[in-house]
Amino acid sequence: MYKLIAIILLLAGCTPGERVLVTRASENGRTVFDSRVTIGELSARFECRISASGQCHYALFDPDCTDATCSKPPLQAFAVAAGGERTFADPPHGVHVCMRPEAGAMTAACAPGHAAGTPPAAP
């Protein structure tokens, strides 16, 4: 039965165990940031579709580190050029992802006004 459900999900474009985070921000009706992160059991793909700064910045945190009280540094931090993407094999299960258009250190709370999967606050 599980195989039948998995086949139906695949035909519908769904992948079991896949998580997709999309962050978009606009100013004056123009998109200034658009990023998509797809995390599966075997890989994670970070797509920087649009960024006014020219790059999307990402930080990956331990799954148990999700708020400002967590002082652990990111497991990994990196940038992807606008229009580009980066793929990793074997992402940590339940990894917490923060993304934003500007460079700088990120905390597990994704910095003020930057919750994971939501757009940054307008300046």
Tab-separated table of N, CA and C in Angstrom:
chain	number	residue	atom	x	y	z
A	1	MET	N	0.821	-1.195	0.000
A	1	MET	CA	0.000	0.000	0.000
A	1	MET	C	0.869	1.265	0.000
A	2	TYR	N	1.967	1.239	0.800
A	2	TYR	CA	2.857	2.392	0.868
A	2	TYR	C	3.436	2.713	-0.509
A	3	LYS	N	3.833	1.676	-1.255
A	3	LYS	CA	4.400	1.900	-2.589
A	3	LYS	C	3.387	2.561	-3.517
A	4	LEU	N	2.136	2.166	-3.413
A	4	LEU	CA	1.088	2.762	-4.240
A	4	LEU	C	0.930	4.241	-3.910
A	5	ILE	N	0.919	4.567	-2.629
A	5	ILE	CA	0.802	5.972	-2.211
A	5	ILE	C	2.014	6.762	-2.699
A	6	ALA	N	3.208	6.195	-2.564
A	6	ALA	CA	4.420	6.876	-3.020
A	6	ALA	C	4.381	7.132	-4.521
A	7	ILE	N	3.912	6.164	-5.287
A	7	ILE	CA	3.809	6.335	-6.744
A	7	ILE	C	2.817	7.437	-7.086
A	8	ILE	N	1.688	7.467	-6.405
A	8	ILE	CA	0.685	8.515	-6.644
A	8	ILE	C	1.266	9.885	-6.311
A	9	LEU	N	1.983	9.993	-5.198
A	9	LEU	CA	2.601	11.265	-4.820
A	9	LEU	C	3.638	11.703	-5.853
A	10	LEU	N	4.446	10.766	-6.334
A	10	LEU	CA	5.446	11.105	-7.345
A	10	LEU	C	4.798	11.571	-8.640
A	11	LEU	N	3.732	10.900	-9.044
A	11	LEU	CA	3.022	11.306	-10.258
A	11	LEU	C	2.394	12.688	-10.095
A	12	ALA	N	2.004	13.024	-8.882
A	12	ALA	CA	1.403	14.328	-8.614
A	12	ALA	C	2.462	15.409	-8.410
A	13	GLY	N	3.729	15.023	-8.454
A	13	GLY	CA	4.799	16.005	-8.283
A	13	GLY	C	5.219	16.184	-6.843
A	14	CYS	N	4.801	15.306	-5.972
A	14	CYS	CA	5.153	15.380	-4.557
A	14	CYS	C	6.222	14.339	-4.248
A	15	THR	N	7.108	14.679	-3.353
A	15	THR	CA	8.118	13.732	-2.918
A	15	THR	C	7.959	13.532	-1.423
A	16	PRO	N	7.738	12.295	-0.970
A	16	PRO	CA	7.591	12.046	0.464
A	16	PRO	C	8.822	12.527	1.224
A	17	GLY	N	8.605	13.184	2.348
A	17	GLY	CA	9.710	13.646	3.168
A	17	GLY	C	10.374	14.906	2.666
A	18	GLU	N	9.804	15.568	1.687
A	18	GLU	CA	10.402	16.781	1.135
A	18	GLU	C	9.780	18.013	1.784
A	19	ARG	N	10.630	18.998	2.075
A	19	ARG	CA	10.185	20.249	2.676
A	19	ARG	C	10.627	21.386	1.765
A	20	VAL	N	9.732	22.320	1.474
A	20	VAL	CA	10.051	23.449	0.597
A	20	VAL	C	9.804	24.748	1.355
A	21	LEU	N	10.813	25.609	1.373
A	21	LEU	CA	10.700	26.929	1.995
A	21	LEU	C	10.870	27.972	0.898
A	22	VAL	N	9.942	28.903	0.813
A	22	VAL	CA	10.023	29.972	-0.181
A	22	VAL	C	9.964	31.297	0.559
A	23	THR	N	10.917	32.167	0.273
A	23	THR	CA	10.949	33.494	0.875
A	23	THR	C	10.957	34.521	-0.243
A	24	ARG	N	10.010	35.460	-0.166
A	24	ARG	CA	9.927	36.535	-1.163
A	24	ARG	C	9.731	37.862	-0.445
A	25	ALA	N	10.307	38.894	-1.013
A	25	ALA	CA	10.101	40.246	-0.501
A	25	ALA	C	9.987	41.186	-1.694
A	26	SER	N	9.146	42.207	-1.549
A	26	SER	CA	9.008	43.184	-2.627
A	26	SER	C	8.996	44.587	-2.052
A	27	GLU	N	9.413	45.520	-2.883
A	27	GLU	CA	9.399	46.941	-2.542
A	27	GLU	C	8.781	47.683	-3.711
A	28	ASN	N	7.806	48.518	-3.430
A	28	ASN	CA	7.134	49.298	-4.468
A	28	ASN	C	6.649	48.419	-5.617
A	29	GLY	N	6.134	47.240	-5.289
A	29	GLY	CA	5.591	46.340	-6.292
A	29	GLY	C	6.617	45.553	-7.085
A	30	ARG	N	7.883	45.682	-6.742
A	30	ARG	CA	8.955	44.984	-7.455
A	30	ARG	C	9.585	43.953	-6.527
A	31	THR	N	9.752	42.724	-7.015
A	31	THR	CA	10.375	41.674	-6.212
A	31	THR	C	11.857	41.981	-6.043
A	32	VAL	N	12.309	42.046	-4.786
A	32	VAL	CA	13.713	42.325	-4.504
A	32	VAL	C	14.428	41.113	-3.909
A	33	PHE	N	13.655	40.097	-3.510
A	33	PHE	CA	14.250	38.872	-2.968
A	33	PHE	C	13.300	37.715	-3.210
A	34	ASP	N	13.826	36.643	-3.779
A	34	ASP	CA	13.029	35.442	-4.038
A	34	ASP	C	13.968	34.245	-3.944
A	35	SER	N	13.768	33.436	-2.923
A	35	SER	CA	14.625	32.281	-2.695
A	35	SER	C	13.769	31.058	-2.410
A	36	ARG	N	14.216	29.905	-2.893
A	36	ARG	CA	13.499	28.642	-2.673
A	36	ARG	C	14.506	27.605	-2.185
A	37	VAL	N	14.167	26.957	-1.085
A	37	VAL	CA	14.993	25.893	-0.526
A	37	VAL	C	14.160	24.619	-0.521
A	38	THR	N	14.691	23.561	-1.110
A	38	THR	CA	14.017	22.267	-1.136
A	38	THR	C	14.901	21.272	-0.397
A	39	ILE	N	14.372	20.722	0.691
A	39	ILE	CA	15.137	19.784	1.509
A	39	ILE	C	14.458	18.426	1.468
A	40	GLY	N	15.184	17.449	0.982
A	40	GLY	CA	14.692	16.076	0.935
A	40	GLY	C	15.524	15.194	1.845
A	41	GLU	N	15.257	13.915	1.808
A	41	GLU	CA	16.006	12.986	2.649
A	41	GLU	C	17.441	12.813	2.171
A	42	LEU	N	17.685	12.958	0.875
A	42	LEU	CA	19.010	12.705	0.321
A	42	LEU	C	19.763	13.948	-0.119
A	43	SER	N	19.055	15.069	-0.299
A	43	SER	CA	19.732	16.277	-0.758
A	43	SER	C	18.953	17.530	-0.364
A	44	ALA	N	19.647	18.660	-0.438
A	44	ALA	CA	19.029	19.967	-0.196
A	44	ALA	C	19.472	20.886	-1.326
A	45	ARG	N	18.516	21.623	-1.904
A	45	ARG	CA	18.820	22.540	-3.010
A	45	ARG	C	18.435	23.956	-2.600
A	46	PHE	N	19.354	24.886	-2.786
A	46	PHE	CA	19.164	26.287	-2.436
A	46	PHE	C	19.176	27.089	-3.728
A	47	GLU	N	18.028	27.670	-4.081
A	47	GLU	CA	17.893	28.433	-5.320
A	47	GLU	C	17.745	29.917	-4.990
A	48	CYS	N	18.643	30.726	-5.509
A	48	CYS	CA	18.550	32.175	-5.355
A	48	CYS	C	17.979	32.718	-6.656
A	49	ARG	N	16.690	32.925	-6.679
A	49	ARG	CA	16.029	33.360	-7.911
A	49	ARG	C	16.268	34.840	-8.182
A	50	ILE	N	16.047	35.669	-7.170
A	50	ILE	CA	16.222	37.121	-7.307
A	50	ILE	C	16.774	37.655	-5.993
A	51	SER	N	17.736	38.558	-6.068
A	51	SER	CA	18.215	39.261	-4.887
A	51	SER	C	18.760	40.610	-5.325
A	52	ALA	N	18.205	41.682	-4.776
A	52	ALA	CA	18.654	43.028	-5.126
A	52	ALA	C	20.129	43.224	-4.787
A	53	SER	N	20.629	42.492	-3.790
A	53	SER	CA	22.038	42.605	-3.410
A	53	SER	C	22.945	41.789	-4.329
A	54	GLY	N	22.341	40.925	-5.158
A	54	GLY	CA	23.124	40.076	-6.048
A	54	GLY	C	23.407	38.694	-5.483
A	55	GLN	N	23.076	38.489	-4.193
A	55	GLN	CA	23.298	37.197	-3.554
A	55	GLN	C	22.196	36.899	-2.549
A	56	CYS	N	21.949	35.613	-2.336
A	56	CYS	CA	21.089	35.153	-1.246
A	56	CYS	C	22.020	34.533	-0.208
A	57	HIS	N	21.793	34.863	1.042
A	57	HIS	CA	22.638	34.365	2.125
A	57	HIS	C	21.845	33.371	2.958
A	58	TYR	N	22.478	32.241	3.266
A	58	TYR	CA	21.822	31.149	3.973
A	58	TYR	C	22.638	30.748	5.193
A	59	ALA	N	21.944	30.290	6.227
A	59	ALA	CA	22.586	29.702	7.403
A	59	ALA	C	21.773	28.479	7.797
A	60	LEU	N	22.466	27.384	8.084
A	60	LEU	CA	21.823	26.138	8.482
A	60	LEU	C	22.131	25.885	9.951
A	61	PHE	N	21.071	25.671	10.728
A	61	PHE	CA	21.217	25.467	12.165
A	61	PHE	C	20.740	24.086	12.583
A	62	ASP	N	21.261	23.641	13.710
A	62	ASP	CA	20.831	22.393	14.329
A	62	ASP	C	19.317	22.427	14.488
A	63	PRO	N	18.620	21.326	14.249
A	63	PRO	CA	17.153	21.305	14.350
A	63	PRO	C	16.615	21.748	15.713
A	64	ASP	N	17.403	21.560	16.769
A	64	ASP	CA	16.961	21.956	18.107
A	64	ASP	C	17.236	23.423	18.406
A	65	CYS	N	17.841	24.128	17.478
A	65	CYS	CA	18.248	25.519	17.677
A	65	CYS	C	17.365	26.410	16.802
A	66	THR	N	16.236	26.875	17.363
A	66	THR	CA	15.274	27.602	16.526
A	66	THR	C	14.913	29.001	17.014
A	67	ASP	N	15.494	29.457	18.109
A	67	ASP	CA	15.103	30.790	18.580
A	67	ASP	C	16.308	31.576	19.081
A	68	ALA	N	16.060	32.788	19.531
A	68	ALA	CA	17.127	33.696	19.936
A	68	ALA	C	17.884	33.209	21.166
A	69	THR	N	17.315	32.291	21.940
A	69	THR	CA	18.001	31.808	23.137
A	69	THR	C	19.079	30.782	22.809
A	70	CYS	N	19.097	30.282	21.598
A	70	CYS	CA	20.098	29.294	21.184
A	70	CYS	C	21.379	30.020	20.785
A	71	SER	N	22.480	29.657	21.410
A	71	SER	CA	23.739	30.347	21.121
A	71	SER	C	24.676	29.536	20.224
A	72	LYS	N	24.197	28.408	19.707
A	72	LYS	CA	25.043	27.595	18.824
A	72	LYS	C	25.284	28.333	17.508
A	73	PRO	N	26.506	28.253	16.987
A	73	PRO	CA	26.761	28.853	15.667
A	73	PRO	C	26.099	28.009	14.583
A	74	PRO	N	25.939	28.559	13.391
A	74	PRO	CA	25.341	27.767	12.309
A	74	PRO	C	26.212	26.556	11.975
A	75	LEU	N	25.556	25.488	11.536
A	75	LEU	CA	26.285	24.314	11.051
A	75	LEU	C	27.045	24.683	9.786
A	76	GLN	N	26.433	25.569	9.005
A	76	GLN	CA	27.043	26.032	7.762
A	76	GLN	C	26.398	27.352	7.366
A	77	ALA	N	27.187	28.257	6.795
A	77	ALA	CA	26.681	29.527	6.265
A	77	ALA	C	27.343	29.744	4.904
A	78	PHE	N	26.567	30.241	3.951
A	78	PHE	CA	27.089	30.417	2.598
A	78	PHE	C	26.187	31.359	1.819
A	79	ALA	N	26.656	31.779	0.655
A	79	ALA	CA	25.884	32.649	-0.235
A	79	ALA	C	25.792	31.993	-1.608
A	80	VAL	N	24.711	32.301	-2.311
A	80	VAL	CA	24.496	31.831	-3.678
A	80	VAL	C	24.192	33.060	-4.528
A	81	ALA	N	24.836	33.178	-5.672
A	81	ALA	CA	24.611	34.314	-6.566
A	81	ALA	C	23.185	34.292	-7.103
A	82	ALA	N	22.613	35.480	-7.295
A	82	ALA	CA	21.264	35.584	-7.863
A	82	ALA	C	21.236	34.867	-9.205
A	83	GLY	N	20.208	34.049	-9.400
A	83	GLY	CA	20.081	33.259	-10.613
A	83	GLY	C	20.758	31.901	-10.519
A	84	GLY	N	21.438	31.640	-9.403
A	84	GLY	CA	22.167	30.380	-9.245
A	84	GLY	C	21.540	29.472	-8.206
A	85	GLU	N	22.161	28.326	-8.034
A	85	GLU	CA	21.701	27.380	-7.023
A	85	GLU	C	22.879	26.570	-6.511
A	86	ARG	N	22.676	25.971	-5.345
A	86	ARG	CA	23.691	25.119	-4.730
A	86	ARG	C	22.984	23.909	-4.152
A	87	THR	N	23.580	22.738	-4.327
A	87	THR	CA	22.983	21.503	-3.837
A	87	THR	C	23.953	20.798	-2.898
A	88	PHE	N	23.413	20.257	-1.808
A	88	PHE	CA	24.192	19.484	-0.848
A	88	PHE	C	23.603	18.090	-0.741
A	89	ALA	N	24.450	17.106	-0.546
A	89	ALA	CA	23.983	15.746	-0.290
A	89	ALA	C	23.844	15.550	1.218
A	90	ASP	N	22.926	14.705	1.607
A	90	ASP	CA	22.727	14.301	3.002
A	90	ASP	C	22.582	15.465	3.981
A	91	PRO	N	21.562	16.298	3.836
A	91	PRO	CA	21.364	17.375	4.813
A	91	PRO	C	20.984	16.781	6.166
A	92	PRO	N	21.361	17.435	7.269
A	92	PRO	CA	20.961	16.936	8.585
A	92	PRO	C	19.433	16.882	8.680
A	93	HIS	N	18.900	15.820	9.234
A	93	HIS	CA	17.445	15.664	9.356
A	93	HIS	C	16.862	16.804	10.199
A	94	GLY	N	15.873	17.497	9.664
A	94	GLY	CA	15.196	18.566	10.393
A	94	GLY	C	15.975	19.858	10.498
A	95	VAL	N	17.017	20.026	9.684
A	95	VAL	CA	17.844	21.226	9.751
A	95	VAL	C	16.968	22.483	9.676
A	96	HIS	N	17.337	23.497	10.452
A	96	HIS	CA	16.624	24.779	10.503
A	96	HIS	C	17.350	25.736	9.557
A	97	VAL	N	16.624	26.330	8.601
A	97	VAL	CA	17.226	27.172	7.563
A	97	VAL	C	16.814	28.628	7.744
A	98	CYS	N	17.797	29.508	7.672
A	98	CYS	CA	17.535	30.948	7.639
A	98	CYS	C	18.070	31.475	6.315
A	99	MET	N	17.352	32.435	5.718
A	99	MET	CA	17.789	33.016	4.448
A	99	MET	C	17.441	34.493	4.422
A	100	ARG	N	18.305	35.276	3.771
A	100	ARG	CA	18.060	36.711	3.635
A	100	ARG	C	18.917	37.277	2.513
A	101	PRO	N	18.602	38.489	2.055
A	101	PRO	CA	19.339	39.056	0.926
A	101	PRO	C	20.676	39.698	1.293
A	102	GLU	N	20.864	40.098	2.538
A	102	GLU	CA	22.087	40.807	2.889
A	102	GLU	C	23.063	39.917	3.654
A	103	ALA	N	24.352	40.247	3.543
A	103	ALA	CA	25.400	39.505	4.235
A	103	ALA	C	25.380	39.855	5.718
A	104	GLY	N	26.014	39.033	6.503
A	104	GLY	CA	26.131	39.281	7.934
A	104	GLY	C	25.812	38.028	8.728
A	105	ALA	N	26.255	38.037	9.963
A	105	ALA	CA	26.025	36.884	10.835
A	105	ALA	C	24.537	36.702	11.093
A	106	MET	N	24.108	35.454	11.132
A	106	MET	CA	22.713	35.128	11.437
A	106	MET	C	22.662	34.275	12.688
A	107	THR	N	21.622	34.493	13.465
A	107	THR	CA	21.364	33.649	14.622
A	107	THR	C	20.273	32.659	14.248
A	108	ALA	N	20.013	31.708	15.128
A	108	ALA	CA	18.972	30.711	14.865
A	108	ALA	C	17.597	31.354	14.757
A	109	ALA	N	17.432	32.550	15.302
A	109	ALA	CA	16.164	33.273	15.184
A	109	ALA	C	16.076	33.977	13.832
A	110	CYS	N	17.084	33.805	13.007
A	110	CYS	CA	17.165	34.384	11.657
A	110	CYS	C	17.275	35.895	11.680
A	111	ALA	N	17.795	36.451	12.749
A	111	ALA	CA	17.987	37.889	12.923
A	111	ALA	C	16.644	38.594	13.075
A	112	PRO	N	16.624	39.789	13.623
A	112	PRO	CA	15.355	40.494	13.822
A	112	PRO	C	14.574	40.647	12.525
A	113	GLY	N	13.301	40.242	12.547
A	113	GLY	CA	12.436	40.389	11.386
A	113	GLY	C	12.633	39.353	10.310
A	114	HIS	N	13.461	38.352	10.549
A	114	HIS	CA	13.735	37.331	9.538
A	114	HIS	C	13.405	35.946	10.071
A	115	ALA	N	12.170	35.576	10.070
A	115	ALA	CA	11.802	34.214	10.457
A	115	ALA	C	12.010	33.298	9.267
A	116	ALA	N	12.381	32.073	9.532
A	116	ALA	CA	12.629	31.126	8.439
A	116	ALA	C	11.389	30.973	7.590
A	117	GLY	N	11.572	31.116	6.297
A	117	GLY	CA	10.468	30.928	5.372
A	117	GLY	C	9.553	32.126	5.238
A	118	THR	N	9.921	33.265	5.844
A	118	THR	CA	9.117	34.476	5.697
A	118	THR	C	10.016	35.591	5.202
A	119	PRO	N	9.462	36.590	4.538
A	119	PRO	CA	10.293	37.658	3.991
A	119	PRO	C	10.841	38.562	5.082
A	120	PRO	N	11.988	39.185	4.829
A	120	PRO	CA	12.528	40.132	5.783
A	120	PRO	C	11.632	41.359	5.892
A	121	ALA	N	11.715	42.027	7.026
A	121	ALA	CA	10.918	43.234	7.235
A	121	ALA	C	11.386	44.324	6.282
A	122	ALA	N	10.475	45.130	5.820
A	122	ALA	CA	10.822	46.225	4.913
A	122	ALA	C	11.620	47.268	5.675
A	123	PRO	N	12.640	47.861	5.039
A	123	PRO	CA	13.453	48.880	5.725
A	123	PRO	C	12.661	50.137	5.981
